[in-house]
Amino acid sequence: MTPTLFLIQLLNGVQFGVLLFLIAAGLTLVFGVMGFINLAHGVQYMIGAYLTFMFYQLTGNFFSALLLGLITALILGLALEALVFRHLYDRDHLDQVLATFGIILFVNEAVKVIWGPATLTLPTPEILSASLQLTDNLKYPVYRLALIAVGAAVALGLYLVVVKTRVGMLIRAGASNAEMVSALGVNIRRLFTIVFGFGAMLAGFAGAMAAPIFTIEPGMGDDLLIVAFVVIVIGGIGSIRGAFIAALLIGLIDTLGRSLATDAMKLIFDASAANQIGPSLASMLIYIFMAAVLFFRPQGLFPARGAA
Amino acid sequence: MKAASVSNPETVQQSKRIDRALLVGLALILLLAIMPLLTEFAGGNYVLNLVMKAMILAIAAISLDLLIGYGGLVSFGHAAFLGLGSYVTGIALAEGTMGALPILGMVVLVCGLFALVTGALSLRTSGVYFIMITLAFGQMVYFFLTSLSNYGGDDGLTLWDTPQLFGFYVFQNGSGLFYSILVVLALTWLFVGRLAQSRFGRVLRAGKASPVRVETMGFDIFQYRLIAYVIAGVLAGVAGFLSACHAEFISPSTATWQNSGNLIIMVILGGMGTRNGALLGALFVVLIEEGLSLITHEWKLIFGPMLVLIVLFARGGLAGVIDRLGGRS
C-alpha cells in the first residue's frame, strides 16, 4: 500500500468516524440521560436522508433541502416522542427494545411504500463538488472534507453546550442521577423532550450529510445503528467526549482494517487463504476491539459519571 | 410463624397459576402434535413446514428465556449458536459423517465450548454491556461463517443428505422430522421449566433480582450464570441441528444480529420468565408474520404498530394476557 492510498483511507476513516459520531451523540445522550434504549434511532438517520432527497427534488437546492429536512426530522422526532416514547421511559429496557423495534419495522416499510424499494442517489452540491489537490498525486473530494469539518464543528459545539451551559449541566446531572435532578425541581420531562428532539435531529443531519456519499435505501440506518451502539458502549454511555473518541477509533479501525487486513494476512498465510480470511477478519475487527475494551474496562473508556 | 401464615395463600395461588400454565403448555404441545393430521384437511405441507420452522425457533427462544427471563442476562448473540449448530451439522454431512448421534455430539461439544469461553468473558460485564459483548461474539461467529468458502461462504451450502439414526432417515423432511422436532421441543420446554423451579433455578432467579444479595448468601453467582449460559447455548445448537435438517441448507444468515434480535423479540413478546412465554412468542411471531403477509404485502405496516400496542397495553406479554383471561373466568 502506497502512502497516498494510506492517506486517503485515513481521511475516509475520519469521515466515517465523524458520521458515526453524529448518530452516536444523540444515542448516548438519550441512553445516558433517560436510560432509554432507542433502537429507532437508526430510523431517524434514514428519515434525514429521505427528507433531504424529497426537499431537494422540490427546491433543487441542497442547502435549503438540508435545512427543511432537518426541521421536518426534528418535528417527526418530537411527534414520535410524544406519541410513543414518552410512555416508555419508566418501563423495562426490554419493553423499550420491543416497541422501538416495532417502529423500525413500520418506518422502514412506510419508506418503501412512499419512495419505493429501489436505492436513490442525491447529487453532491455544486459548490462542494470539486476535488482538492492535497499532495502531488492525491486528490480528495471537497464534499468529504466539508463533512469532516462540519462534523468536527458539531462535536465542538456539542461539547461546549454540554460543558459550559446550564442545559448542559442539567444533562450531565441527569446522566448521573435523573431522579435527583427531578427532586431538585428541574422539569425532567421537558429536559428529556429537548434531549430527544436534539438527538433525533443530529441523526437526521448525519443521514442528510451522508446521502450524497452513500445510497439512500430503506433500512439504511439499521446496520449503522448497531455500529453506533458499539461506539457509545466503547466510549462510555452518556459521555459525549467518549462518543467522539470512540467514533473516530471505530471509523479508523473499520476503514483501515478493510484495506489492510488482506495484505496483513498475506504475511502469515498463503494468498488464497488470506483472501478468504482477510475480509471477514476486517468485518470482525470493531467487534473484537469492543470485546477487548469491555473485558479490560467493563464500563467503557469514559464512564459518564462525573465526565462530560 | 406469622411469616409462614402470610406467605401461605400466596404460594397456593402461585402453584395454581403454575398448574394452569402447565396445562396451557401441554395443550399447546398436544395441538402441535396433531398438526400433521389437521394440515391434511387444510394448508397441507406449506403450513406443516411453517409449524416446523416455528417449533425450531421456539426451542431456541425457550433456551434464550432461560438467560433473559430467569437469569436477567439479555444475550444479543444467541443466533450464533443456531448458526454454529447448523454449520457443524452441515460440515459433518459434507465430510461424510452420517450418524445423527456423533453429529449431535459434535454440536453439543462445539456449542458448549463456545458458550463456556464466550460466557466466561461476557459475564464479567452486566446490563447493557453484557448485551453488547454478546452481540460482539455473535458478529464474530457470523463473519467467521461467511469466510468458510469451502462450505459456501456468503451463499451458504445445500445439504444433499440428512443424518441417520441407526440407519433410519428420521430427520428427512416429513413426519419423522416433524415428530423429532416436537419431541425435542417438548423435552426442552419440560427441562427448562423444571430447571427454573429447581434449586439451581432459584439461585439464578435470585441473581436476577439482586446479585449482591445472592453473593452475600455465599453463592458464586458467576458459576450459576455460566452454567445457564452453556445450557442455553447447547440447546440452541441442537435447534441449529434441526434447522439444518429441516431446511436442507445452511447459511451464515442464520447467525445475523437481526436473527438474535428476533429471538429476543419472541421472548419479550411471549412474556419473559414464564412457563410458556417463549413458546407462545415464537409460534405467534412466525404464524402472524405469515398470516399478515397473506393479507397484504406491506404486512410490516401492521406488525410494527402491533408490537408497540402490545408493549403499551399488554404487560407481561402473551403469557400474561392468557393468565389474566384465565383468572377472570
PDB file of N, CA, C and O in Angstrom, chain A residues 188-216:
ATOM      1  N   ILE A 188     -37.857  17.457  34.504  1.00  0.00           N
ATOM      2  CA  ILE A 188     -37.035  16.466  33.828  1.00  0.00           C
ATOM      3  C   ILE A 188     -37.681  16.006  32.527  1.00  0.00           C
ATOM      4  O   ILE A 188     -37.011  15.697  31.556  1.00  0.00           O
ATOM      5  N   ARG A 189     -39.013  15.997  32.492  1.00  0.00           N
ATOM      6  CA  ARG A 189     -39.713  15.597  31.259  1.00  0.00           C
ATOM      7  C   ARG A 189     -39.371  16.540  30.102  1.00  0.00           C
ATOM      8  O   ARG A 189     -39.176  16.110  28.980  1.00  0.00           O
ATOM      9  N   ARG A 190     -39.343  17.863  30.423  1.00  0.00           N
ATOM     10  CA  ARG A 190     -39.034  18.815  29.366  1.00  0.00           C
ATOM     11  C   ARG A 190     -37.589  18.633  28.904  1.00  0.00           C
ATOM     12  O   ARG A 190     -37.294  18.691  27.723  1.00  0.00           O
ATOM     13  N   LEU A 191     -36.706  18.376  29.875  1.00  0.00           N
ATOM     14  CA  LEU A 191     -35.304  18.124  29.531  1.00  0.00           C
ATOM     15  C   LEU A 191     -35.204  16.906  28.611  1.00  0.00           C
ATOM     16  O   LEU A 191     -34.493  16.917  27.604  1.00  0.00           O
ATOM     17  N   PHE A 192     -35.972  15.853  28.941  1.00  0.00           N
ATOM     18  CA  PHE A 192     -35.981  14.637  28.119  1.00  0.00           C
ATOM     19  C   PHE A 192     -36.407  14.964  26.690  1.00  0.00           C
ATOM     20  O   PHE A 192     -35.791  14.525  25.722  1.00  0.00           O
ATOM     21  N   THR A 193     -37.491  15.763  26.575  1.00  0.00           N
ATOM     22  CA  THR A 193     -38.001  16.074  25.242  1.00  0.00           C
ATOM     23  C   THR A 193     -36.956  16.848  24.435  1.00  0.00           C
ATOM     24  O   THR A 193     -36.751  16.573  23.250  1.00  0.00           O
ATOM     25  N   ILE A 194     -36.296  17.801  25.105  1.00  0.00           N
ATOM     26  CA  ILE A 194     -35.264  18.588  24.407  1.00  0.00           C
ATOM     27  C   ILE A 194     -34.142  17.668  23.935  1.00  0.00           C
ATOM     28  O   ILE A 194     -33.734  17.700  22.768  1.00  0.00           O
ATOM     29  N   VAL A 195     -33.640  16.838  24.850  1.00  0.00           N
ATOM     30  CA  VAL A 195     -32.537  15.933  24.504  1.00  0.00           C
ATOM     31  C   VAL A 195     -32.951  15.019  23.361  1.00  0.00           C
ATOM     32  O   VAL A 195     -32.213  14.807  22.401  1.00  0.00           O
ATOM     33  N   PHE A 196     -34.165  14.501  23.459  1.00  0.00           N
ATOM     34  CA  PHE A 196     -34.620  13.565  22.447  1.00  0.00           C
ATOM     35  C   PHE A 196     -34.728  14.226  21.070  1.00  0.00           C
ATOM     36  O   PHE A 196     -34.232  13.703  20.071  1.00  0.00           O
ATOM     37  N   GLY A 197     -35.385  15.402  21.040  1.00  0.00           N
ATOM     38  CA  GLY A 197     -35.553  16.103  19.764  1.00  0.00           C
ATOM     39  C   GLY A 197     -34.210  16.442  19.149  1.00  0.00           C
ATOM     40  O   GLY A 197     -33.986  16.263  17.947  1.00  0.00           O
ATOM     41  N   PHE A 198     -33.305  16.893  20.000  1.00  0.00           N
ATOM     42  CA  PHE A 198     -31.978  17.277  19.521  1.00  0.00           C
ATOM     43  C   PHE A 198     -31.233  16.062  18.971  1.00  0.00           C
ATOM     44  O   PHE A 198     -30.621  16.121  17.905  1.00  0.00           O
ATOM     45  N   GLY A 199     -31.313  14.939  19.684  1.00  0.00           N
ATOM     46  CA  GLY A 199     -30.651  13.721  19.224  1.00  0.00           C
ATOM     47  C   GLY A 199     -31.210  13.252  17.900  1.00  0.00           C
ATOM     48  O   GLY A 199     -30.467  12.848  17.002  1.00  0.00           O
ATOM     49  N   ALA A 200     -32.543  13.308  17.778  1.00  0.00           N
ATOM     50  CA  ALA A 200     -33.186  12.893  16.524  1.00  0.00           C
ATOM     51  C   ALA A 200     -32.716  13.769  15.372  1.00  0.00           C
ATOM     52  O   ALA A 200     -32.441  13.294  14.267  1.00  0.00           O
ATOM     53  N   MET A 201     -32.578  15.086  15.652  1.00  0.00           N
ATOM     54  CA  MET A 201     -32.162  15.993  14.599  1.00  0.00           C
ATOM     55  C   MET A 201     -30.719  15.721  14.186  1.00  0.00           C
ATOM     56  O   MET A 201     -30.394  15.749  12.993  1.00  0.00           O
ATOM     57  N   LEU A 202     -29.859  15.435  15.150  1.00  0.00           N
ATOM     58  CA  LEU A 202     -28.454  15.129  14.817  1.00  0.00           C
ATOM     59  C   LEU A 202     -28.357  13.886  13.931  1.00  0.00           C
ATOM     60  O   LEU A 202     -27.603  13.862  12.956  1.00  0.00           O
ATOM     61  N   ALA A 203     -29.143  12.856  14.268  1.00  0.00           N
ATOM     62  CA  ALA A 203     -29.127  11.647  13.452  1.00  0.00           C
ATOM     63  C   ALA A 203     -29.645  11.955  12.060  1.00  0.00           C
ATOM     64  O   ALA A 203     -29.103  11.479  11.047  1.00  0.00           O
ATOM     65  N   GLY A 204     -30.715  12.772  11.981  1.00  0.00           N
ATOM     66  CA  GLY A 204     -31.243  13.178  10.684  1.00  0.00           C
ATOM     67  C   GLY A 204     -30.200  13.948   9.892  1.00  0.00           C
ATOM     68  O   GLY A 204     -30.035  13.762   8.679  1.00  0.00           O
ATOM     69  N   PHE A 205     -29.453  14.803  10.595  1.00  0.00           N
ATOM     70  CA  PHE A 205     -28.383  15.580   9.968  1.00  0.00           C
ATOM     71  C   PHE A 205     -27.321  14.638   9.382  1.00  0.00           C
ATOM     72  O   PHE A 205     -26.878  14.814   8.246  1.00  0.00           O
ATOM     73  N   ALA A 206     -26.954  13.621  10.170  1.00  0.00           N
ATOM     74  CA  ALA A 206     -25.976  12.648   9.677  1.00  0.00           C
ATOM     75  C   ALA A 206     -26.487  11.983   8.405  1.00  0.00           C
ATOM     76  O   ALA A 206     -25.750  11.813   7.425  1.00  0.00           O
ATOM     77  N   GLY A 207     -27.775  11.607   8.404  1.00  0.00           N
ATOM     78  CA  GLY A 207     -28.351  10.971   7.227  1.00  0.00           C
ATOM     79  C   GLY A 207     -28.317  11.888   6.017  1.00  0.00           C
ATOM     80  O   GLY A 207     -27.962  11.467   4.903  1.00  0.00           O
ATOM     81  N   ALA A 208     -28.665  13.165   6.238  1.00  0.00           N
ATOM     82  CA  ALA A 208     -28.678  14.125   5.141  1.00  0.00           C
ATOM     83  C   ALA A 208     -27.277  14.321   4.583  1.00  0.00           C
ATOM     84  O   ALA A 208     -27.063  14.355   3.370  1.00  0.00           O
ATOM     85  N   MET A 209     -26.281  14.440   5.477  1.00  0.00           N
ATOM     86  CA  MET A 209     -24.905  14.651   5.029  1.00  0.00           C
ATOM     87  C   MET A 209     -24.356  13.417   4.321  1.00  0.00           C
ATOM     88  O   MET A 209     -23.530  13.521   3.415  1.00  0.00           O
ATOM     89  N   ALA A 210     -24.813  12.235   4.760  1.00  0.00           N
ATOM     90  CA  ALA A 210     -24.302  11.008   4.166  1.00  0.00           C
ATOM     91  C   ALA A 210     -24.953  10.724   2.819  1.00  0.00           C
ATOM     92  O   ALA A 210     -24.402   9.987   2.000  1.00  0.00           O
ATOM     93  N   ALA A 211     -26.140  11.315   2.584  1.00  0.00           N
ATOM     94  CA  ALA A 211     -26.910  10.981   1.384  1.00  0.00           C
ATOM     95  C   ALA A 211     -26.124  11.130   0.075  1.00  0.00           C
ATOM     96  O   ALA A 211     -26.200  10.243  -0.780  1.00  0.00           O
ATOM     97  N   PRO A 212     -25.350  12.214  -0.126  1.00  0.00           N
ATOM     98  CA  PRO A 212     -24.614  12.312  -1.392  1.00  0.00           C
ATOM     99  C   PRO A 212     -23.462  11.311  -1.511  1.00  0.00           C
ATOM    100  O   PRO A 212     -22.965  11.080  -2.609  1.00  0.00           O
ATOM    101  N   ILE A 213     -23.010  10.735  -0.400  1.00  0.00           N
ATOM    102  CA  ILE A 213     -21.869   9.816  -0.453  1.00  0.00           C
ATOM    103  C   ILE A 213     -22.336   8.374  -0.596  1.00  0.00           C
ATOM    104  O   ILE A 213     -21.847   7.626  -1.435  1.00  0.00           O
ATOM    105  N   PHE A 214     -23.284   7.993   0.251  1.00  0.00           N
ATOM    106  CA  PHE A 214     -23.819   6.631   0.178  1.00  0.00           C
ATOM    107  C   PHE A 214     -25.128   6.661  -0.591  1.00  0.00           C
ATOM    108  O   PHE A 214     -25.626   7.726  -0.929  1.00  0.00           O
ATOM    109  N   THR A 215     -25.692   5.484  -0.846  1.00  0.00           N
ATOM    110  CA  THR A 215     -27.000   5.467  -1.483  1.00  0.00           C
ATOM    111  C   THR A 215     -28.081   5.535  -0.404  1.00  0.00           C
ATOM    112  O   THR A 215     -27.866   5.165   0.740  1.00  0.00           O
ATOM    113  N   ILE A 216     -29.243   6.025  -0.825  1.00  0.00           N
ATOM    114  CA  ILE A 216     -30.374   6.128   0.085  1.00  0.00           C
ATOM    115  C   ILE A 216     -31.265   4.913  -0.150  1.00  0.00           C
ATOM    116  O   ILE A 216     -31.694   4.668  -1.277  1.00  0.00           O
TER     117      ILE A 216
END
